[in-house]
Amino acid sequence: MFERPASGERAVLVQLDLGQGAIDERLSELKLLVLSAGASVEAVVQGKRAAPDPKLFAGSGKVQEIGEALRAHGADIVIFNHALSPAQQRNLERELQCMVIDRTALILDIFAQRARSHEGKLQVELAQLEHLATRLVRGWTHLERQKGGIGLRGPGEKQLETDRRLLGNRVKMLKSRLAQIEKQRKVRRRARERRDVLSVSLVGYTNAGKSTLFNAMTKAGAYAADQLFATLDTTSRRLYVGGEQGGVNVVLSDTVGFIRDLPHALVAAFQATLEETAHADLLLHVVDSASEDRDAQIEAVNQVLAEIGAADVPQILVWNKIDLTRAAPAVERGDCDKIRRIFLSARTGEGLGLLRDALAEVAQQTFGDNAVRLAGLADERPEQT
């Protein structure tokens, strides 16, 4: 029987061209993901296929090339920038005699490292267990042993069946806890709606600068770093914007970054958190304007927004990192004089005043005269979720 090999930190990356395009960008993103997970990139194996091989995904010849790269560089793990079926993963591990993981497992591992709040940890564990459930089929030798146990399993029940039952019980418990947390979030959301407070969510591709912008606007001190998925836990702060005649209360929320081909297990597990985005009055779609792949990143974010029911929420594109492109701070308007895009730098602070004015303008359009508050409301304590 096949025993799964131990994992490692010296990786060989595999990127196949299956006709999806943007191969160089996908490979660069995979390298960043691997570094974010704490592994080192020892070698890269590329190839082109019309369709994945049903047994080994990459085909026998390419798998042989991967094995040679493993031995030549002393690597101990292979990471595919694709989604592997459980059978393909087992067959590859049997051929290569090392741990093989796919893009989904890699992203789940990063999420597990970065989750800090109680809710974030529950969400990541749920996603991991649901991903693991598809791989509890003859993957490990101990799963085929029959064992007895008083109060644990019935007579003759296989370890595989026991693992599935215990995993199912844990998944059910996690979903129950997350449902309770979502009820609490709905109570807070209704309270904000009664106060006519503009709810704004920061969305965007991972590492676009959302947390840096959030800190620049609110002075919150949320964790921000030049790495993928630096922020997993949603944080909200009250922000006061306006002039001397009065102002507007805004609740600004920093959310998890999106990525192309985001695993469906993660979208499902983070559904409760992402629903906060779907119920927002306005989305600030933060874009890394210095990225050559920014158009594809915008499309990837919009696809996830559509998946969580937030496609119809009004958006303003925030063209961030203009300090790297030497663009000037500006506001671009579209039809009916509505704000379409704002050019700014969250790191240097250029253009932040334009964003504040835009939020005040949107609040006035959303709530009318009720949006104006006395300046004393700015002294209210911020809230965190």
Short mmCIF file of C-alpha atoms in Angstrom, two decimals:
data_model
loop_
_atom_site.label_atom_id
_atom_site.label_comp_id
_atom_site.label_asym_id
_atom_site.label_seq_id
_atom_site.Cartn_x
_atom_site.Cartn_y
_atom_site.Cartn_z
CA MET A 1 0.00 0.00 0.00
CA PHE A 2 1.03 3.59 -0.53
CA GLU A 3 2.20 5.71 2.40
CA ARG A 4 2.16 9.46 1.79
CA PRO A 5 5.66 10.96 1.93
CA ALA A 6 6.57 13.69 4.38
CA SER A 7 6.38 17.28 3.21
CA GLY A 8 9.34 19.60 2.70
CA GLU A 9 10.36 23.18 2.01
CA ARG A 10 12.60 22.87 -1.08
CA ALA A 11 10.17 23.03 -3.98
CA VAL A 12 10.07 22.20 -7.68
CA LEU A 13 7.31 24.18 -9.38
CA VAL A 14 5.25 22.89 -12.30
CA GLN A 15 3.45 25.23 -14.68
CA LEU A 16 1.80 23.79 -17.79
CA ASP A 17 0.35 25.81 -20.64
CA LEU A 18 -3.14 24.43 -21.17
CA GLY A 19 -4.25 27.33 -23.32
CA GLN A 20 -5.34 29.58 -20.44
CA GLY A 21 -2.90 32.39 -21.33
CA ALA A 22 -0.78 34.76 -19.19
CA ILE A 23 1.67 31.94 -18.38
CA ASP A 24 4.52 34.22 -17.25
CA GLU A 25 2.21 36.12 -14.89
CA ARG A 26 0.78 32.88 -13.50
CA LEU A 27 4.27 31.52 -12.88
CA SER A 28 5.41 34.73 -11.17
CA GLU A 29 2.34 34.57 -8.95
CA LEU A 30 3.06 30.92 -8.08
CA LYS A 31 6.60 31.84 -7.01
CA LEU A 32 5.21 34.55 -4.72
CA LEU A 33 2.72 32.08 -3.25
CA VAL A 34 5.49 29.56 -2.56
CA LEU A 35 7.67 32.19 -0.90
CA SER A 36 4.67 33.37 1.14
CA ALA A 37 4.20 29.78 2.35
CA GLY A 38 7.79 29.69 3.59
CA ALA A 39 9.30 27.40 0.95
CA SER A 40 12.17 28.00 -1.47
CA VAL A 41 11.98 27.62 -5.23
CA GLU A 42 14.71 25.23 -6.41
CA ALA A 43 13.58 24.62 -9.98
CA VAL A 44 10.73 25.28 -12.41
CA VAL A 45 9.41 22.73 -14.91
CA GLN A 46 7.22 24.02 -17.74
CA GLY A 47 5.42 22.36 -20.59
CA LYS A 48 2.49 22.58 -22.96
CA ARG A 49 -0.43 20.22 -23.32
CA ALA A 50 -3.78 20.32 -25.06
CA ALA A 51 -5.43 18.78 -21.99
CA PRO A 52 -4.33 17.32 -18.61
CA ASP A 53 -3.32 13.67 -18.53
CA PRO A 54 -6.03 11.73 -16.64
CA LYS A 55 -3.50 9.72 -14.64
CA LEU A 56 -0.54 12.03 -13.98
CA PHE A 57 -1.86 15.42 -15.16
CA ALA A 58 1.51 16.22 -16.78
CA GLY A 59 2.12 12.99 -18.69
CA SER A 60 4.79 10.34 -18.07
CA GLY A 61 7.59 12.13 -19.92
CA LYS A 62 7.08 15.39 -18.06
CA VAL A 63 6.84 13.54 -14.74
CA GLN A 64 10.21 11.96 -15.49
CA GLU A 65 11.62 15.46 -16.10
CA ILE A 66 10.16 16.60 -12.75
CA GLY A 67 11.84 13.64 -11.02
CA GLU A 68 15.20 14.55 -12.55
CA ALA A 69 14.80 18.14 -11.33
CA LEU A 70 13.99 16.86 -7.84
CA ARG A 71 17.17 14.78 -7.68
CA ALA A 72 19.37 17.42 -9.31
CA HIS A 73 18.39 20.16 -6.84
CA GLY A 74 17.83 18.05 -3.72
CA ALA A 75 14.20 19.22 -3.54
CA ASP A 76 11.60 17.45 -1.42
CA ILE A 77 8.22 18.77 -2.60
CA VAL A 78 6.53 19.37 -5.96
CA ILE A 79 3.96 22.14 -6.32
CA PHE A 80 1.60 22.24 -9.31
CA ASN A 81 0.05 25.57 -10.27
CA HIS A 82 -3.11 23.67 -11.17
CA ALA A 83 -5.91 21.82 -9.41
CA LEU A 84 -5.09 18.10 -9.13
CA SER A 85 -7.64 15.38 -8.61
CA PRO A 86 -7.08 13.06 -5.61
CA ALA A 87 -6.11 10.22 -7.97
CA GLN A 88 -3.64 12.37 -9.89
CA GLN A 89 -2.05 13.55 -6.64
CA ARG A 90 -1.62 9.99 -5.35
CA ASN A 91 -0.23 8.75 -8.67
CA LEU A 92 2.28 11.59 -8.83
CA GLU A 93 3.43 10.99 -5.26
CA ARG A 94 3.84 7.29 -6.00
CA GLU A 95 5.93 8.06 -9.10
CA LEU A 96 8.03 10.85 -7.58
CA GLN A 97 8.27 9.49 -4.02
CA CYS A 98 7.78 12.94 -2.52
CA MET A 99 4.93 15.19 -1.38
CA VAL A 100 2.93 16.69 -4.27
CA ILE A 101 0.46 19.50 -3.67
CA ASP A 102 -1.65 21.63 -5.97
CA ARG A 103 -2.51 25.32 -6.07
CA THR A 104 -5.53 24.89 -3.79
CA ALA A 105 -3.54 23.14 -1.04
CA LEU A 106 -0.81 25.79 -1.30
CA ILE A 107 -3.26 28.67 -0.81
CA LEU A 108 -4.95 26.82 2.07
CA ASP A 109 -1.56 26.42 3.75
CA ILE A 110 -0.88 30.16 3.48
CA PHE A 111 -4.31 30.94 4.90
CA ALA A 112 -3.67 28.58 7.81
CA GLN A 113 -0.44 30.45 8.62
CA ARG A 114 -2.00 33.93 8.38
CA ALA A 115 -5.34 33.50 10.18
CA ARG A 116 -5.28 35.38 13.49
CA SER A 117 -8.86 35.89 14.68
CA HIS A 118 -11.07 33.11 16.05
CA GLU A 119 -13.40 33.41 13.08
CA GLY A 120 -10.55 33.37 10.58
CA LYS A 121 -9.11 30.18 12.07
CA LEU A 122 -12.52 28.51 11.95
CA GLN A 123 -13.00 29.49 8.32
CA VAL A 124 -9.58 28.19 7.27
CA GLU A 125 -10.03 24.92 9.15
CA LEU A 126 -13.40 24.40 7.48
CA ALA A 127 -11.87 24.95 4.03
CA GLN A 128 -9.01 22.58 4.80
CA LEU A 129 -11.31 19.83 6.04
CA GLU A 130 -13.61 20.11 3.03
CA HIS A 131 -10.57 19.90 0.75
CA LEU A 132 -9.23 16.92 2.73
CA ALA A 133 -12.57 15.09 2.49
CA THR A 134 -12.01 14.52 -1.23
CA ARG A 135 -8.65 12.88 -0.52
CA LEU A 136 -9.69 10.31 2.10
CA VAL A 137 -9.74 7.50 -0.46
CA ARG A 138 -6.93 4.92 -0.18
CA GLY A 139 -4.40 7.68 0.27
CA TRP A 140 -2.77 6.41 3.45
CA THR A 141 -2.08 2.82 4.54
CA HIS A 142 -3.61 3.24 8.00
CA LEU A 143 -6.96 4.05 6.46
CA GLU A 144 -7.35 0.44 5.31
CA ARG A 145 -6.87 -1.19 8.72
CA GLN A 146 -9.95 -2.43 10.53
CA LYS A 147 -10.01 -1.52 14.19
CA GLY A 148 -12.49 -1.94 16.99
CA GLY A 149 -13.22 0.62 19.63
CA ILE A 150 -15.83 0.86 22.37
CA GLY A 151 -18.02 3.89 21.82
CA LEU A 152 -16.02 5.06 18.83
CA ARG A 153 -17.11 2.94 15.89
CA GLY A 154 -19.20 -0.07 15.04
CA PRO A 155 -17.88 -3.60 14.61
CA GLY A 156 -15.86 -4.00 11.44
CA GLU A 157 -15.90 -0.29 10.58
CA LYS A 158 -12.82 0.65 8.59
CA GLN A 159 -10.52 3.46 9.66
CA LEU A 160 -11.44 5.23 6.42
CA GLU A 161 -15.10 5.27 7.41
CA THR A 162 -14.24 6.46 10.90
CA ASP A 163 -12.11 9.28 9.56
CA ARG A 164 -14.93 10.37 7.26
CA ARG A 165 -17.45 10.31 10.10
CA LEU A 166 -15.23 12.27 12.51
CA LEU A 167 -14.33 14.75 9.77
CA GLY A 168 -18.02 15.21 8.96
CA ASN A 169 -18.82 15.88 12.62
CA ARG A 170 -16.05 18.49 12.83
CA VAL A 171 -17.26 20.22 9.64
CA LYS A 172 -20.80 20.35 11.02
CA MET A 173 -19.56 21.91 14.27
CA LEU A 174 -17.46 24.52 12.45
CA LYS A 175 -20.40 25.54 10.24
CA SER A 176 -22.57 25.91 13.36
CA ARG A 177 -20.03 28.21 15.03
CA LEU A 178 -19.60 30.32 11.90
CA ALA A 179 -23.38 30.64 11.57
CA GLN A 180 -23.53 32.04 15.11
CA ILE A 181 -20.80 34.57 14.30
CA GLU A 182 -22.72 35.61 11.18
CA LYS A 183 -25.83 36.29 13.30
CA GLN A 184 -23.77 38.65 15.46
CA ARG A 185 -22.44 40.39 12.34
CA LYS A 186 -25.97 40.90 11.03
CA VAL A 187 -26.96 42.62 14.30
CA ARG A 188 -24.06 45.07 13.93
CA ARG A 189 -24.92 45.61 10.27
CA ARG A 190 -28.54 46.50 11.08
CA ALA A 191 -27.36 48.95 13.73
CA ARG A 192 -25.20 50.74 11.17
CA GLU A 193 -28.05 50.87 8.67
CA ARG A 194 -30.34 52.52 11.24
CA ARG A 195 -27.75 55.25 11.79
CA ASP A 196 -27.46 55.98 8.03
CA VAL A 197 -23.73 55.24 8.15
CA LEU A 198 -22.10 54.64 4.78
CA SER A 199 -20.67 51.10 4.67
CA VAL A 200 -17.56 50.87 2.48
CA SER A 201 -15.51 47.72 1.80
CA LEU A 202 -12.01 47.60 0.39
CA VAL A 203 -11.69 44.83 -2.18
CA GLY A 204 -9.00 43.96 -4.66
CA TYR A 205 -6.35 41.53 -5.77
CA THR A 206 -4.03 40.27 -3.08
CA ASN A 207 -1.04 42.59 -2.48
CA ALA A 208 -2.73 45.52 -4.22
CA GLY A 209 -2.28 47.69 -1.11
CA LYS A 210 -5.69 47.44 0.58
CA SER A 211 -4.36 47.23 4.15
CA THR A 212 -1.89 50.05 3.53
CA LEU A 213 -4.75 52.21 2.26
CA PHE A 214 -6.93 51.16 5.21
CA ASN A 215 -4.21 52.22 7.67
CA ALA A 216 -3.60 55.50 5.84
CA MET A 217 -7.30 56.39 5.98
CA THR A 218 -8.11 55.22 9.54
CA LYS A 219 -4.76 55.13 11.40
CA ALA A 220 -5.78 51.63 12.49
CA GLY A 221 -2.36 49.97 12.44
CA ALA A 222 -3.67 46.81 10.74
CA TYR A 223 -0.98 44.39 9.57
CA ALA A 224 0.29 45.24 6.09
CA ALA A 225 3.20 43.68 4.21
CA ASP A 226 4.51 43.21 0.68
CA GLN A 227 3.31 39.61 0.46
CA LEU A 228 0.32 37.67 -0.78
CA PHE A 229 -2.60 37.28 1.63
CA ALA A 230 -1.06 39.42 4.37
CA THR A 231 -4.61 40.13 5.62
CA LEU A 232 -7.25 37.45 6.20
CA ASP A 233 -9.33 38.81 9.05
CA THR A 234 -11.85 41.53 8.25
CA THR A 235 -11.26 44.71 10.25
CA SER A 236 -13.67 47.66 10.36
CA ARG A 237 -13.10 51.21 11.59
CA ARG A 238 -15.31 54.29 11.69
CA LEU A 239 -14.02 57.12 9.56
CA TYR A 240 -15.22 60.72 9.60
CA VAL A 241 -14.96 62.66 6.36
CA GLY A 242 -16.18 66.15 5.51
CA GLY A 243 -15.44 69.85 5.76
CA GLU A 244 -15.96 72.56 8.33
CA GLN A 245 -19.75 72.67 7.80
CA GLY A 246 -20.20 69.10 8.92
CA GLY A 247 -19.24 65.63 7.86
CA VAL A 248 -20.19 62.06 7.20
CA ASN A 249 -19.67 58.88 9.19
CA VAL A 250 -18.24 56.01 7.16
CA VAL A 251 -17.50 52.45 8.28
CA LEU A 252 -14.50 51.27 6.27
CA SER A 253 -13.77 47.51 6.18
CA ASP A 254 -10.54 45.84 5.09
CA THR A 255 -11.16 42.37 3.59
CA VAL A 256 -9.20 39.37 2.38
CA GLY A 257 -7.53 39.81 -0.99
CA PHE A 258 -8.67 37.86 -4.02
CA ILE A 259 -6.62 35.90 -6.52
CA ARG A 260 -7.25 34.24 -9.88
CA ASP A 261 -8.63 30.71 -9.61
CA LEU A 262 -9.46 31.26 -5.92
CA PRO A 263 -10.35 27.80 -4.51
CA HIS A 264 -14.11 27.32 -4.21
CA ALA A 265 -13.59 25.77 -0.75
CA LEU A 266 -12.15 29.09 0.43
CA VAL A 267 -14.96 31.13 -1.10
CA ALA A 268 -17.50 28.88 0.62
CA ALA A 269 -15.71 28.94 3.97
CA PHE A 270 -15.30 32.73 3.91
CA GLN A 271 -18.88 33.27 2.72
CA ALA A 272 -19.95 34.87 6.01
CA THR A 273 -17.06 37.34 5.91
CA LEU A 274 -17.48 38.06 2.22
CA GLU A 275 -21.19 38.74 2.71
CA GLU A 276 -20.13 41.92 4.47
CA THR A 277 -18.84 43.00 1.07
CA ALA A 278 -22.11 42.07 -0.65
CA HIS A 279 -24.06 44.25 1.84
CA ALA A 280 -21.78 47.28 1.51
CA ASP A 281 -23.05 50.57 0.09
CA LEU A 282 -19.83 51.07 -1.86
CA LEU A 283 -16.79 48.99 -2.90
CA LEU A 284 -13.39 50.61 -3.22
CA HIS A 285 -11.73 48.29 -5.73
CA VAL A 286 -8.01 48.76 -5.05
CA VAL A 287 -5.81 48.10 -8.09
CA ASP A 288 -2.02 47.79 -8.25
CA SER A 289 -1.52 50.28 -11.06
CA ALA A 290 2.15 49.30 -11.33
CA SER A 291 1.30 45.70 -12.24
CA GLU A 292 1.46 44.75 -15.92
CA ASP A 293 -1.26 42.17 -15.23
CA ARG A 294 -3.67 44.64 -13.63
CA ASP A 295 -6.47 44.15 -16.19
CA ALA A 296 -6.54 40.39 -15.56
CA GLN A 297 -6.44 41.03 -11.81
CA ILE A 298 -9.44 43.37 -12.04
CA GLU A 299 -11.34 40.69 -13.95
CA ALA A 300 -10.41 38.03 -11.36
CA VAL A 301 -11.73 40.24 -8.53
CA ASN A 302 -14.97 40.93 -10.40
CA GLN A 303 -15.48 37.20 -10.95
CA VAL A 304 -15.25 36.52 -7.20
CA LEU A 305 -17.55 39.48 -6.47
CA ALA A 306 -20.12 38.00 -8.84
CA GLU A 307 -19.77 34.63 -7.11
CA ILE A 308 -20.57 36.10 -3.68
CA GLY A 309 -23.46 38.24 -4.92
CA ALA A 310 -21.66 41.60 -4.86
CA ALA A 311 -21.53 42.26 -8.61
CA ASP A 312 -24.20 44.98 -8.41
CA VAL A 313 -22.67 46.92 -5.51
CA PRO A 314 -21.39 50.33 -6.76
CA GLN A 315 -17.63 50.45 -7.30
CA ILE A 316 -14.94 53.06 -7.45
CA LEU A 317 -11.60 51.92 -8.87
CA VAL A 318 -8.72 53.08 -6.68
CA TRP A 319 -5.62 53.19 -8.88
CA ASN A 320 -3.02 52.66 -6.12
CA LYS A 321 0.81 52.87 -6.16
CA ILE A 322 1.04 55.92 -8.44
CA ASP A 323 4.37 56.63 -6.73
CA LEU A 324 5.73 53.71 -8.77
CA THR A 325 4.19 54.83 -12.07
CA ARG A 326 4.84 58.58 -11.65
CA ALA A 327 1.19 59.36 -12.31
CA ALA A 328 -0.44 62.41 -10.71
CA PRO A 329 -3.25 62.24 -8.13
CA ALA A 330 -6.56 62.69 -9.94
CA VAL A 331 -10.25 61.87 -10.07
CA GLU A 332 -11.74 60.42 -13.25
CA ARG A 333 -15.48 60.73 -13.80
CA GLY A 334 -17.75 58.79 -16.11
CA ASP A 335 -21.39 58.95 -17.13
CA CYS A 336 -23.67 61.31 -15.15
CA ASP A 337 -20.55 62.83 -13.57
CA LYS A 338 -20.14 59.82 -11.25
CA ILE A 339 -16.68 59.10 -9.90
CA ARG A 340 -15.18 56.19 -11.81
CA ARG A 341 -11.53 56.10 -10.79
CA ILE A 342 -9.19 57.76 -8.28
CA PHE A 343 -5.42 57.85 -8.69
CA LEU A 344 -3.47 57.82 -5.40
CA SER A 345 -0.62 56.33 -3.41
CA ALA A 346 -1.52 54.78 -0.07
CA ARG A 347 2.17 54.58 0.85
CA THR A 348 3.02 58.27 0.31
CA GLY A 349 -0.44 59.72 1.01
CA GLU A 350 -0.79 61.41 -2.39
CA GLY A 351 -4.45 61.63 -3.41
CA LEU A 352 -5.93 60.51 -0.06
CA GLY A 353 -7.79 63.81 0.21
CA LEU A 354 -9.45 63.09 -3.13
CA LEU A 355 -10.66 59.74 -1.79
CA ARG A 356 -12.07 61.35 1.35
CA ASP A 357 -13.96 63.90 -0.74
CA ALA A 358 -15.28 61.07 -2.94
CA LEU A 359 -16.62 59.17 0.10
CA ALA A 360 -18.39 62.29 1.34
CA GLU A 361 -19.90 62.81 -2.12
CA VAL A 362 -21.16 59.22 -2.33
CA ALA A 363 -22.65 59.46 1.17
CA GLN A 364 -24.56 62.57 0.19
CA GLN A 365 -25.88 60.83 -2.92
CA THR A 366 -26.84 57.75 -0.88
CA PHE A 367 -28.50 59.31 2.15
CA GLY A 368 -29.17 62.91 1.12
CA ASP A 369 -29.55 65.44 3.92
CA ASN A 370 -29.56 62.65 6.52
CA ALA A 371 -25.92 61.94 5.74
CA VAL A 372 -24.69 65.20 7.28
CA ARG A 373 -23.64 64.81 10.89
CA LEU A 374 -22.43 67.23 13.52
CA ALA A 375 -18.69 67.43 13.89
CA GLY A 376 -18.99 65.99 17.40
CA LEU A 377 -19.74 62.56 15.93
CA ALA A 378 -16.11 62.36 14.91
CA ASP A 379 -15.30 61.76 18.57
CA GLU A 380 -17.20 58.47 18.66
CA ARG A 381 -15.04 55.46 19.39
CA PRO A 382 -14.10 53.33 16.39
CA GLU A 383 -15.48 49.84 16.09
CA GLN A 384 -13.73 46.64 15.09
CA THR A 385 -15.22 43.45 13.76
#
